[in-house]
CSV table of C-alpha atoms in Angstrom, one decimal:
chain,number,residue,atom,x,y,z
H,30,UNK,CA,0.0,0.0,0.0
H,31,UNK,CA,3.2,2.4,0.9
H,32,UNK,CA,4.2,2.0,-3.0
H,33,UNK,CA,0.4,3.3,-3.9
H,34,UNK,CA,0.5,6.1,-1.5
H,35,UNK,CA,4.0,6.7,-2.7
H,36,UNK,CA,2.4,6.9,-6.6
H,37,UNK,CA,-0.8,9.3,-5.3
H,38,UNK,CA,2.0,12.0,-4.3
H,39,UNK,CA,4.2,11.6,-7.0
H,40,UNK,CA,1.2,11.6,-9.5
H,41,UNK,CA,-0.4,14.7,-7.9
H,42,UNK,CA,3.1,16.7,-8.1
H,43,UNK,CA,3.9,16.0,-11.6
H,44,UNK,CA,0.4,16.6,-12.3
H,45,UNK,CA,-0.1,20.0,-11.0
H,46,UNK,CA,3.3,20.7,-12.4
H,47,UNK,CA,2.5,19.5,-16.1
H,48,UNK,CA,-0.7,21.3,-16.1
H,49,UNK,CA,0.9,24.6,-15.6
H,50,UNK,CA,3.6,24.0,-18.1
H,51,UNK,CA,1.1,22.9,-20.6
H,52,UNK,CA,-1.3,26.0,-20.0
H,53,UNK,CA,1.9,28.2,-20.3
H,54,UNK,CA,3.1,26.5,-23.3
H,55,UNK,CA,-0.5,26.0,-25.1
H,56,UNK,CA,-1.9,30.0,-24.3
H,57,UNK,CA,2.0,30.6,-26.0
H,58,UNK,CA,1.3,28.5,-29.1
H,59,UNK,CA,-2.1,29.7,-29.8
H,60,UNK,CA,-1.2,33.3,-29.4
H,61,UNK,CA,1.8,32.8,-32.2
H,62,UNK,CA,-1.2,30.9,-34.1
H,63,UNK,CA,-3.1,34.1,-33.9
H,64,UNK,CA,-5.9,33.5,-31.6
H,65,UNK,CA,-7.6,36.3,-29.7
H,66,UNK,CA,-6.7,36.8,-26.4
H,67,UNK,CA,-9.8,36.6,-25.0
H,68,UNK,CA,-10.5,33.1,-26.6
H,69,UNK,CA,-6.7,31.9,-25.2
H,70,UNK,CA,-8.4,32.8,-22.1
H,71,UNK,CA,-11.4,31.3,-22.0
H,72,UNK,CA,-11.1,27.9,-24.1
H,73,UNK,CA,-7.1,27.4,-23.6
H,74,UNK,CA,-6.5,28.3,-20.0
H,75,UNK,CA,-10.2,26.8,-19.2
H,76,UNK,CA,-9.3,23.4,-20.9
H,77,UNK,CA,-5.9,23.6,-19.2
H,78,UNK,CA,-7.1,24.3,-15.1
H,79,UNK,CA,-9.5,21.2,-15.6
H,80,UNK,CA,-6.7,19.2,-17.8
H,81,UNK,CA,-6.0,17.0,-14.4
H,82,UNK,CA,-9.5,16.2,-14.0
H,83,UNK,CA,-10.6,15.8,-17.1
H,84,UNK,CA,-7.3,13.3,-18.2
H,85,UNK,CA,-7.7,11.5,-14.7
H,86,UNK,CA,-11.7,10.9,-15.0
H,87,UNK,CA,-11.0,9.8,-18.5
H,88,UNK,CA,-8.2,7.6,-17.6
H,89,UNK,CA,-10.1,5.9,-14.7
H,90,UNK,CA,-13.2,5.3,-17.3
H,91,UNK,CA,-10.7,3.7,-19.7
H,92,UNK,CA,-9.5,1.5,-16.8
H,93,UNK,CA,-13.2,0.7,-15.8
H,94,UNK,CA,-12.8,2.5,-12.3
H,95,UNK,CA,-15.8,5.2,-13.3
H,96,UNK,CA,-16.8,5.8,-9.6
H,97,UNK,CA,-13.0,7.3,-9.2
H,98,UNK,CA,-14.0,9.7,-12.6
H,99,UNK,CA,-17.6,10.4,-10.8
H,100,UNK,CA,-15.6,11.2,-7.2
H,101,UNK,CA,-12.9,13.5,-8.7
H,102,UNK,CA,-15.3,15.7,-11.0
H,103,UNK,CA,-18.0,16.5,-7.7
H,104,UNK,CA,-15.2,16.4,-4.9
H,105,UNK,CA,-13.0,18.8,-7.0
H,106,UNK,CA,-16.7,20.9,-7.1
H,107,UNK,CA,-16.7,20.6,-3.7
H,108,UNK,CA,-13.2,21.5,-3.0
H,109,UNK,CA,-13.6,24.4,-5.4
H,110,UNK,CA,-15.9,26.6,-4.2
H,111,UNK,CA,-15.6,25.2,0.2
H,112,UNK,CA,-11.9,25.0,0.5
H,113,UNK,CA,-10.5,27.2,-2.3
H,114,UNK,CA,-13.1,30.0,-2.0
H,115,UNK,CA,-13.4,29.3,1.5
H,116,UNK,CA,-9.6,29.6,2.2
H,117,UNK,CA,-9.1,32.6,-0.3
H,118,UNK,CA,-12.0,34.8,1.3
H,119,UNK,CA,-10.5,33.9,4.8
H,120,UNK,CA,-7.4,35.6,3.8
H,121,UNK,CA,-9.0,38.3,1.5
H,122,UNK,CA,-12.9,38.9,1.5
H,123,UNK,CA,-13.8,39.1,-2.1
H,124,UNK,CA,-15.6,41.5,-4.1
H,125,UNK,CA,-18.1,40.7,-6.9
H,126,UNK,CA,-18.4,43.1,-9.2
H,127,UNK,CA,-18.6,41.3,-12.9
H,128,UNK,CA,-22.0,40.7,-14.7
H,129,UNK,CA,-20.2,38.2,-16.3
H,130,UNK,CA,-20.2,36.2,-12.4
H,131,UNK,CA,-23.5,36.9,-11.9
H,132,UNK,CA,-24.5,35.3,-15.3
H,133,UNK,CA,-22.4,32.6,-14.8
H,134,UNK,CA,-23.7,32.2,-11.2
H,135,UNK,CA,-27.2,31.0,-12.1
H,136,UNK,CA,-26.4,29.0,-15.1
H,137,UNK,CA,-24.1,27.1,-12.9
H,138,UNK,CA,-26.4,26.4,-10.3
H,139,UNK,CA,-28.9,25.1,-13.4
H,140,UNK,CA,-26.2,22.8,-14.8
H,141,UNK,CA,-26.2,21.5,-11.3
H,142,UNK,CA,-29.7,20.7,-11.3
H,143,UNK,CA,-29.3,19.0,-14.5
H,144,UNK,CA,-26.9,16.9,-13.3
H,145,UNK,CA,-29.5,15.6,-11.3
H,146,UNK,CA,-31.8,15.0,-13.2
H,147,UNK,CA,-29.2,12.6,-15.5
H,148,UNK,CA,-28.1,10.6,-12.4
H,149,UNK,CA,-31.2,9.9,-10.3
H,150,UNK,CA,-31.5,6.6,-12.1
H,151,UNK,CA,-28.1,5.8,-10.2
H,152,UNK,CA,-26.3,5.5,-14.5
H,153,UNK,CA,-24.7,8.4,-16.2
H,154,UNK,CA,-25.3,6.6,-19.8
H,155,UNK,CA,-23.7,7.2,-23.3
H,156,UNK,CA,-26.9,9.3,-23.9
H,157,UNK,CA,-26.7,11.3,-20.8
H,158,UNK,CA,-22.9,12.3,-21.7
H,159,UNK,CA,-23.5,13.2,-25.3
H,160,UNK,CA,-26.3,15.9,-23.2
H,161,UNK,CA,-23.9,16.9,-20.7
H,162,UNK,CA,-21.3,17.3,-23.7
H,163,UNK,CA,-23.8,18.7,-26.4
H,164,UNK,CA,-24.8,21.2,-23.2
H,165,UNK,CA,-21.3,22.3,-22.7
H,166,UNK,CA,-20.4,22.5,-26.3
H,167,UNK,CA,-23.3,25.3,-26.3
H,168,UNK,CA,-22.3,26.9,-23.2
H,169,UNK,CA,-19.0,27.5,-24.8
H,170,UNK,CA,-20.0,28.9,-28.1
H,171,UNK,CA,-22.8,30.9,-26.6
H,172,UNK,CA,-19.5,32.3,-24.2
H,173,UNK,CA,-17.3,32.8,-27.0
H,174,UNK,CA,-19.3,34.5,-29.3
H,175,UNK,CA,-21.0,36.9,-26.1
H,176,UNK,CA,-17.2,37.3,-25.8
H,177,UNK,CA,-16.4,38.6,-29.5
H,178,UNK,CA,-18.9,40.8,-30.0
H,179,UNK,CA,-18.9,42.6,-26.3
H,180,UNK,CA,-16.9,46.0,-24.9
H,181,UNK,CA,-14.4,43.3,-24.1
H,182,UNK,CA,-13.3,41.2,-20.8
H,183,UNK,CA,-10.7,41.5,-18.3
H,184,UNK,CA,-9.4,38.3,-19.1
H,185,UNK,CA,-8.4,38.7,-22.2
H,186,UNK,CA,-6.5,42.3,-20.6
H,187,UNK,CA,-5.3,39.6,-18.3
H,188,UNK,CA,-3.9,36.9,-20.4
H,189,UNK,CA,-2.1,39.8,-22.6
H,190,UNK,CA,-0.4,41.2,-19.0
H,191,UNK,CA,1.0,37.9,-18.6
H,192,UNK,CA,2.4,37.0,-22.4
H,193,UNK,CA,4.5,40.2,-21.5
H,194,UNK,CA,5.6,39.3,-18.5
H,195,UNK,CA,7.0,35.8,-19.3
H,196,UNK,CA,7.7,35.6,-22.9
H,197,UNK,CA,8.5,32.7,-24.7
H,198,UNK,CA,9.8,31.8,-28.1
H,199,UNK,CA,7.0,29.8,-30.2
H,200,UNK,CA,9.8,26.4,-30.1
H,201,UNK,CA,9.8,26.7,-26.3
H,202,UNK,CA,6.1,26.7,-26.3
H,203,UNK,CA,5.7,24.2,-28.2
H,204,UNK,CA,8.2,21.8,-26.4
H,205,UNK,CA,6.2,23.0,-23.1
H,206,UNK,CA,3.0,21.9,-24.3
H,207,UNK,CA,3.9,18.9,-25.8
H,208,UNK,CA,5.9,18.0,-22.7
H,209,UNK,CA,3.4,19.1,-20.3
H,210,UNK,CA,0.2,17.0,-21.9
H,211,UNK,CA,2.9,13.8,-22.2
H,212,UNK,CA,3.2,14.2,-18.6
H,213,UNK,CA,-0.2,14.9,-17.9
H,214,UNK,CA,-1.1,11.4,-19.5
H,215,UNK,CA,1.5,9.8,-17.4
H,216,UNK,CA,0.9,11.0,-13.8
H,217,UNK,CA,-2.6,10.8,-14.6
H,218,UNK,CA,-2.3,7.1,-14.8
H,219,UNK,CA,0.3,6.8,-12.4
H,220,UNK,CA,-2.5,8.5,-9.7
H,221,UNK,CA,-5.4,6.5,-11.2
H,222,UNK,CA,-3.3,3.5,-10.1
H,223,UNK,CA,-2.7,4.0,-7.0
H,224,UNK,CA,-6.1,5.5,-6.1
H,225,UNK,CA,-7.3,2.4,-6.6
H,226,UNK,CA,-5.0,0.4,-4.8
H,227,UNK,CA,-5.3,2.6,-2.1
H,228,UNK,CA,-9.2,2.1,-2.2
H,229,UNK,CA,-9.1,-1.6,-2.2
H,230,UNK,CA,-6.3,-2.1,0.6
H,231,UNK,CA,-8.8,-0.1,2.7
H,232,UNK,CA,-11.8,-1.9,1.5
H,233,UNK,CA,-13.5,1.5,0.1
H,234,UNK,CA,-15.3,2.8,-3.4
H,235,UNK,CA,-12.9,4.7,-5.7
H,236,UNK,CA,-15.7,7.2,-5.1
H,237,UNK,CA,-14.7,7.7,-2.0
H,238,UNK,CA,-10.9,8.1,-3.1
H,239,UNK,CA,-12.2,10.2,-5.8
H,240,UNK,CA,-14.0,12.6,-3.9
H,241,UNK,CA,-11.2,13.4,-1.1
H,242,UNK,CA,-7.3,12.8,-1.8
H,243,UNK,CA,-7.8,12.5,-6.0
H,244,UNK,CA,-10.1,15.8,-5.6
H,245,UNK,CA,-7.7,17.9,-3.5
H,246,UNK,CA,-4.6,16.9,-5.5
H,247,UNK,CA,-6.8,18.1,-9.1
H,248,UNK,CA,-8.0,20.9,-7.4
H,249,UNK,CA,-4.6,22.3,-6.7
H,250,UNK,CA,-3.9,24.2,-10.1
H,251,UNK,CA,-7.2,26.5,-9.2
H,252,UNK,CA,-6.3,26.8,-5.6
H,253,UNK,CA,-2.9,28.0,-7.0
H,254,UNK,CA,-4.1,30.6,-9.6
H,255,UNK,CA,-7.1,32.0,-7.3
H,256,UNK,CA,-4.0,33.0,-4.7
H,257,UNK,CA,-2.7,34.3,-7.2
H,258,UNK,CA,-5.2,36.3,-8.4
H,259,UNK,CA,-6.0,37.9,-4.9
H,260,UNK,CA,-2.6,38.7,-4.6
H,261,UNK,CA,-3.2,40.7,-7.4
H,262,UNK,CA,-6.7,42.1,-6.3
H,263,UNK,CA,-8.3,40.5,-9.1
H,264,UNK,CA,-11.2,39.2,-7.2
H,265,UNK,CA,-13.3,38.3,-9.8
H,266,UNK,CA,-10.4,36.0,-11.5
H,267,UNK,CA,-10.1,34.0,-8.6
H,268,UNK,CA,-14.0,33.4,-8.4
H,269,UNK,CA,-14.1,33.3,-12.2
H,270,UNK,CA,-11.7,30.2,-11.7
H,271,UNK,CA,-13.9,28.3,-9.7
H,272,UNK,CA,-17.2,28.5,-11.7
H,273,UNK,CA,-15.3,27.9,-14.5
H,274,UNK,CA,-13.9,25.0,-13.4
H,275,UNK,CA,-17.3,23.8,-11.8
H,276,UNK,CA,-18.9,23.8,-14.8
H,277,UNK,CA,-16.0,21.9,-16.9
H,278,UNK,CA,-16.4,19.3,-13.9
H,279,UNK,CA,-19.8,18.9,-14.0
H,280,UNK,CA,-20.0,18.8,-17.8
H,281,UNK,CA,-17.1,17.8,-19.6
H,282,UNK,CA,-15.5,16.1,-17.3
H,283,UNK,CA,-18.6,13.2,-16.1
H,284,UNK,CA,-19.3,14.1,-20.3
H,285,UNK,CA,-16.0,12.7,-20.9
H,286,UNK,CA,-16.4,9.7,-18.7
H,287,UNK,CA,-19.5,8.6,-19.4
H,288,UNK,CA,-19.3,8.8,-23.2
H,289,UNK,CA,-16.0,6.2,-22.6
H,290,UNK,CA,-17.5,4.4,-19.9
H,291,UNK,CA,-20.9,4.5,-18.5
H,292,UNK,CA,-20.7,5.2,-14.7
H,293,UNK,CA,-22.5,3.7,-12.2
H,294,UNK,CA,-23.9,6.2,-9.4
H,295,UNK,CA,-23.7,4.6,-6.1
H,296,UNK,CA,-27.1,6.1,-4.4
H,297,UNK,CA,-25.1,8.2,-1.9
H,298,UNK,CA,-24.1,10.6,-4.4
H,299,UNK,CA,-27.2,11.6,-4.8
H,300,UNK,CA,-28.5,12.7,-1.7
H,301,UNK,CA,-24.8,13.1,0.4
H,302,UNK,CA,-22.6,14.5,-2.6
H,303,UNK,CA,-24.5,16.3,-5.2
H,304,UNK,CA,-26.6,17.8,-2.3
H,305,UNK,CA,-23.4,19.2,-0.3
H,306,UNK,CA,-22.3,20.4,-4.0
H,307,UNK,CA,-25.7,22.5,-4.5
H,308,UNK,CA,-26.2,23.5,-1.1
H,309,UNK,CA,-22.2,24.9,-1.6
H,310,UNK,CA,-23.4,26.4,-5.3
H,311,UNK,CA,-26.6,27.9,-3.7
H,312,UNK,CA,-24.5,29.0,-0.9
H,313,UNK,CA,-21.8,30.9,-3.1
H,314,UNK,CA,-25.0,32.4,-5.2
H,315,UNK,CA,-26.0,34.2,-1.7
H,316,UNK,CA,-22.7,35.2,-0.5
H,317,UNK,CA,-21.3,36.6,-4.0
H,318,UNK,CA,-24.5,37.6,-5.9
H,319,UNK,CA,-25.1,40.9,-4.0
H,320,UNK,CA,-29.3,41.7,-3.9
H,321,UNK,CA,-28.8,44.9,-1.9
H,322,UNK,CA,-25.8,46.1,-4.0
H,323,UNK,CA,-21.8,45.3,-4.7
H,324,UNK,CA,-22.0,41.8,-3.8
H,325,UNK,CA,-19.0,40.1,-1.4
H,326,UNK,CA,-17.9,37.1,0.1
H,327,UNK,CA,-16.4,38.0,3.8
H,328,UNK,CA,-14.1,36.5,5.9
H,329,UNK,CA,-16.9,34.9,8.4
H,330,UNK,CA,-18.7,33.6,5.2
H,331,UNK,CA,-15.2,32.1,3.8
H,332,UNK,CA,-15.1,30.6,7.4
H,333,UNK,CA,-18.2,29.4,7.0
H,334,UNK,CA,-17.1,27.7,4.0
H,335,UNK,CA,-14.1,26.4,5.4
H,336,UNK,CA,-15.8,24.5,8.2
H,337,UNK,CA,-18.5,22.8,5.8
H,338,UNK,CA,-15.5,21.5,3.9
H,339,UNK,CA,-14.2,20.2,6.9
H,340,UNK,CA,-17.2,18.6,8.1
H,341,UNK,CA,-17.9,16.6,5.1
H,342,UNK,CA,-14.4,15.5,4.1
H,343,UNK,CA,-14.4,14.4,7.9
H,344,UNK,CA,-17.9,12.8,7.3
H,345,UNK,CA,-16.1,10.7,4.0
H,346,UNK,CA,-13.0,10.0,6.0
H,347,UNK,CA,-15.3,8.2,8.9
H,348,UNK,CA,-16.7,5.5,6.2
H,349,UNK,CA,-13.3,4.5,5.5
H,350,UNK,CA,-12.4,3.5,8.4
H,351,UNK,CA,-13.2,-0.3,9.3
């Protein structure tokens, strides 16, 4: 079991590590290819803070462990908006100023509903992947093209500001993102593995796994950048982060899954995991939307998200021990 654990840490760290270099390399490529900032934004550095999710969900369909895929895409959910959020606003309340958030707000807390509605029957088919995929696909174009054709976005202002600060030749980008999605592949496996070693020396699901150690480690590319962006003062990045990665999870990445493999739901997920994950998402839309003005998330309602975290991933460590 020590060589698994010993695989989970080595997996997670060349994980987060590969996902940066290929976002830097990939956002590098595409901007010598000529694409707009704002899409390098959006599509690029979107598809590359959910690359360890969505190539370990994929992975773990492949290697017909689906509850692991299931686990990782809501416990990263989880993890997003209760420990990220919640450890972010601790340190620095933040503001929510964007209409852009407060569009994305709702429609995130929808997609969440769907989700539901797709795994009630405890089976995330091949039909209800192509819907989660066909919905995402729409949500993307409907985001890009809103994107093109409005004043503009501080992202795009943002992923310009960085280009200048670390430039790269188009070779070296290249070599980065070729490099970084080889090793993306790799420690994605290597992690799959020894989740599910892990899980079966302790007599556990892989949703289980999934949803605590496998969900941290994926999460820790948004945790990074969301510090980063408060350190900054760029609030509504570091919230723009986590709904943006919420709703690759919760589309794309089961999407992904499912269309490989179906899943199999276990009937907890229901009513312990999807409901902590929309009670967090219903949560986050009271604490950032603002009804009586500039909305905020303060430091007692990070706190407050903190401690739900804790008392749930302490609920999920409890059933794993014999």
């Amino acid at each position: 079991m020590w060589l698994a654990v010993a695989a989970v840490v080595a997996g997670l760290i060349v994980l987060v590590w590969s996902a940066d270099r290929f976002v830097d390399g990939a956002a590098t490529t595409a901007r010598y290819a000529g694409m707009p900032s704002l899409l390098i934004g959006m599509v690029v550095i979107g598809f590359g803070t959910s690359a360890p999710e969505m190539v370990v969900s994929a992975l773990a369909a492949v290697d017909g462990n689906p509850g692991l895929a299931l686990g990782n895409a809501y416990g990263s959910n989880i993890t997003n908006i209760a420990l990220i959020l919640g450890l972010v606003a601790a340190i620095s309340p933040i503001a929510v100023h964007s209409s852009v958030l407060r569009k994305e707000l709702p429609i995130l807390l929808v997609i969440t509903l769907l989700s539901a509605a797709l795994i009630h029957d405890d089976l995330v088919s091949r039909m209800d992947a192509v819907v989660l995929l066909l919905v995402f696909a729409a949500l993307m174009g409907w985001s890009i093209y809103q994107g093109m054709r409005g004043e503009g976005d501080p992202l795009g202002g943002d992923v310009d500001q960085e280009a200048f600060a670390h430039p790269m030749s188009k070779g070296r980008a290249l070599f980065w993102m070729l490099l970084g999605l080889a090793l993306l592949v790799v420690s994605s496996r290597i992690l799959v593995w020894g989740a599910v070693e892990i899980s079966q020396a302790l007599g556990v699901s892989d949703l289980i796994i999934g949803l605590t150690v496998v969900a941290i480690g994926t999460s820790l590319p948004e945790l990074a950048s969301s510090l980063v962006a408060i350190r900054k003062n760029e609030h509504d990045l570091a919230l723009g982060n986590v709904l943006g990665s919420n709703l690759f999870n919760t589309l794309a990445v089961v999407g992904i899954a499912g269309a490989i493999h179906p899943v199999a739901v276990e009937p907890a997920v229901l009513y312990r995991d999807w409901a902590v994950m929309t009670g967090l998402t219903l949560l986050l839309f009271v604490f950032g939307y603002g009804f009586r003005g500039r909305g905020r998330i303060n430091r007692l309602e990070g706190s407050v998200l903190l401690v739900i975290y804790l008392a749930y991933t302490g609920y999920l460590v409890t059933t794993m021990v014999p």
